[in-house]
C-alpha positions as a Markdown table, in Angstrom:
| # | Residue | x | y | z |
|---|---|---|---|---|
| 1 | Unk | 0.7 | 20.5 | 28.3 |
| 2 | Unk | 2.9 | 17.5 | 28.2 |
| 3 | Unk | 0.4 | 14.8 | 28.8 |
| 4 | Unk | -1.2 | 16.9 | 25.5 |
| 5 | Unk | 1.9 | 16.5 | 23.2 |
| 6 | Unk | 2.2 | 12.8 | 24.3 |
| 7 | Unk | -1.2 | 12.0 | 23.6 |
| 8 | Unk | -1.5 | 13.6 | 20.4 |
| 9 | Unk | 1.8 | 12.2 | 19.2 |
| 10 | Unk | 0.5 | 8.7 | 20.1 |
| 11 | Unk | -3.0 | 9.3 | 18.3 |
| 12 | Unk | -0.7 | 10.3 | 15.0 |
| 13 | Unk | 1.5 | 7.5 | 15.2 |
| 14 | Unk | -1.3 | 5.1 | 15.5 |
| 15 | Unk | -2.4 | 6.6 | 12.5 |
| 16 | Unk | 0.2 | 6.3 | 10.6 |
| 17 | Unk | 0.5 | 2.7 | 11.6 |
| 18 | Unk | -2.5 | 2.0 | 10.1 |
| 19 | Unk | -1.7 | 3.6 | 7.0 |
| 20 | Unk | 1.1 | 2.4 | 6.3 |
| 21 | Unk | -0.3 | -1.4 | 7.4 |
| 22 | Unk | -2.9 | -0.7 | 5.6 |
| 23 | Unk | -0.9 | 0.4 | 2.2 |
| 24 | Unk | 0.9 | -2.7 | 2.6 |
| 25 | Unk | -1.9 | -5.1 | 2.7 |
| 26 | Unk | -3.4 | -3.8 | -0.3 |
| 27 | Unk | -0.1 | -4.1 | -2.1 |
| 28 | Unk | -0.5 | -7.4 | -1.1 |
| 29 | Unk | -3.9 | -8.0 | -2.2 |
| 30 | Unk | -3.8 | -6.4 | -5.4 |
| 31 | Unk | 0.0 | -8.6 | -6.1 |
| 32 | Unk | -2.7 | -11.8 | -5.4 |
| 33 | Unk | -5.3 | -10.9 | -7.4 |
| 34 | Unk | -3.4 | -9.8 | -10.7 |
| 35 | Unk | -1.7 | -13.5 | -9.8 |
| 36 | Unk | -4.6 | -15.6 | -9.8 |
| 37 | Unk | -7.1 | -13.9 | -12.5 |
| 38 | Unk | -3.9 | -13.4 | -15.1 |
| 39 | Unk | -1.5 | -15.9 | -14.4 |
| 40 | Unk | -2.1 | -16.7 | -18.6 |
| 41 | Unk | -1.0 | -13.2 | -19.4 |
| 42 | Unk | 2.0 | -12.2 | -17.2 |
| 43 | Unk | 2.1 | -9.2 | -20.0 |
| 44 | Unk | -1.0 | -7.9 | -19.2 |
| 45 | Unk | -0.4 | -8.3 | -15.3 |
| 46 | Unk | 2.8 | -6.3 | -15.0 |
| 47 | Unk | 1.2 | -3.2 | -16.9 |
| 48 | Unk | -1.6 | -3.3 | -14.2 |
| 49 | Unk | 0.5 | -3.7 | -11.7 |
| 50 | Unk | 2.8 | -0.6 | -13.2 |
| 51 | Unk | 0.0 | 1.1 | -13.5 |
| 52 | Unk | -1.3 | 0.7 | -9.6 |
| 53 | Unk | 2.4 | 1.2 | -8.3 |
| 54 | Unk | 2.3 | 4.5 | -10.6 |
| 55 | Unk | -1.3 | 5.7 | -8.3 |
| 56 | Unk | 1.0 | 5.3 | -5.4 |
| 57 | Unk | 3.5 | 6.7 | -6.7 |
| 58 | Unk | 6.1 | 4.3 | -6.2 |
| 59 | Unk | 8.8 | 4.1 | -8.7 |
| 60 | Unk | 9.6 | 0.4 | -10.4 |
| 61 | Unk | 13.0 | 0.1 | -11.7 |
């Protein structure tokens, strides 16, 4: 019964690692590619990127 808690607490936190590394990465892709393609409208760019951050639900200040 141990050996079962252990290994499904290790299968979750795996997960979880590669969700929240996963999250990350495409923050970081998305923060890139608004970057490059509207780097002549930095207006337009941070109401996309507002608008993304709102999906995830993350709160900008």
């Amino acid at each position: 019964m141990k050996r079962l808690i252990y290994t499904s607490n290790l299968f979750y936190l795996f997960g979880l690692m590669l969700w929240v590394g996963g999250m990350f990465l495409l923050g970081i892709l998305v923060e890139i590619m608004v970057r490059v393609n509207l780097k002549d409208q930095p207006q337009l760019g941070s109401l996309i990127m507002n608008k993304i951050m709102d999906v995830f639900n993350v709160n900008i200040i």
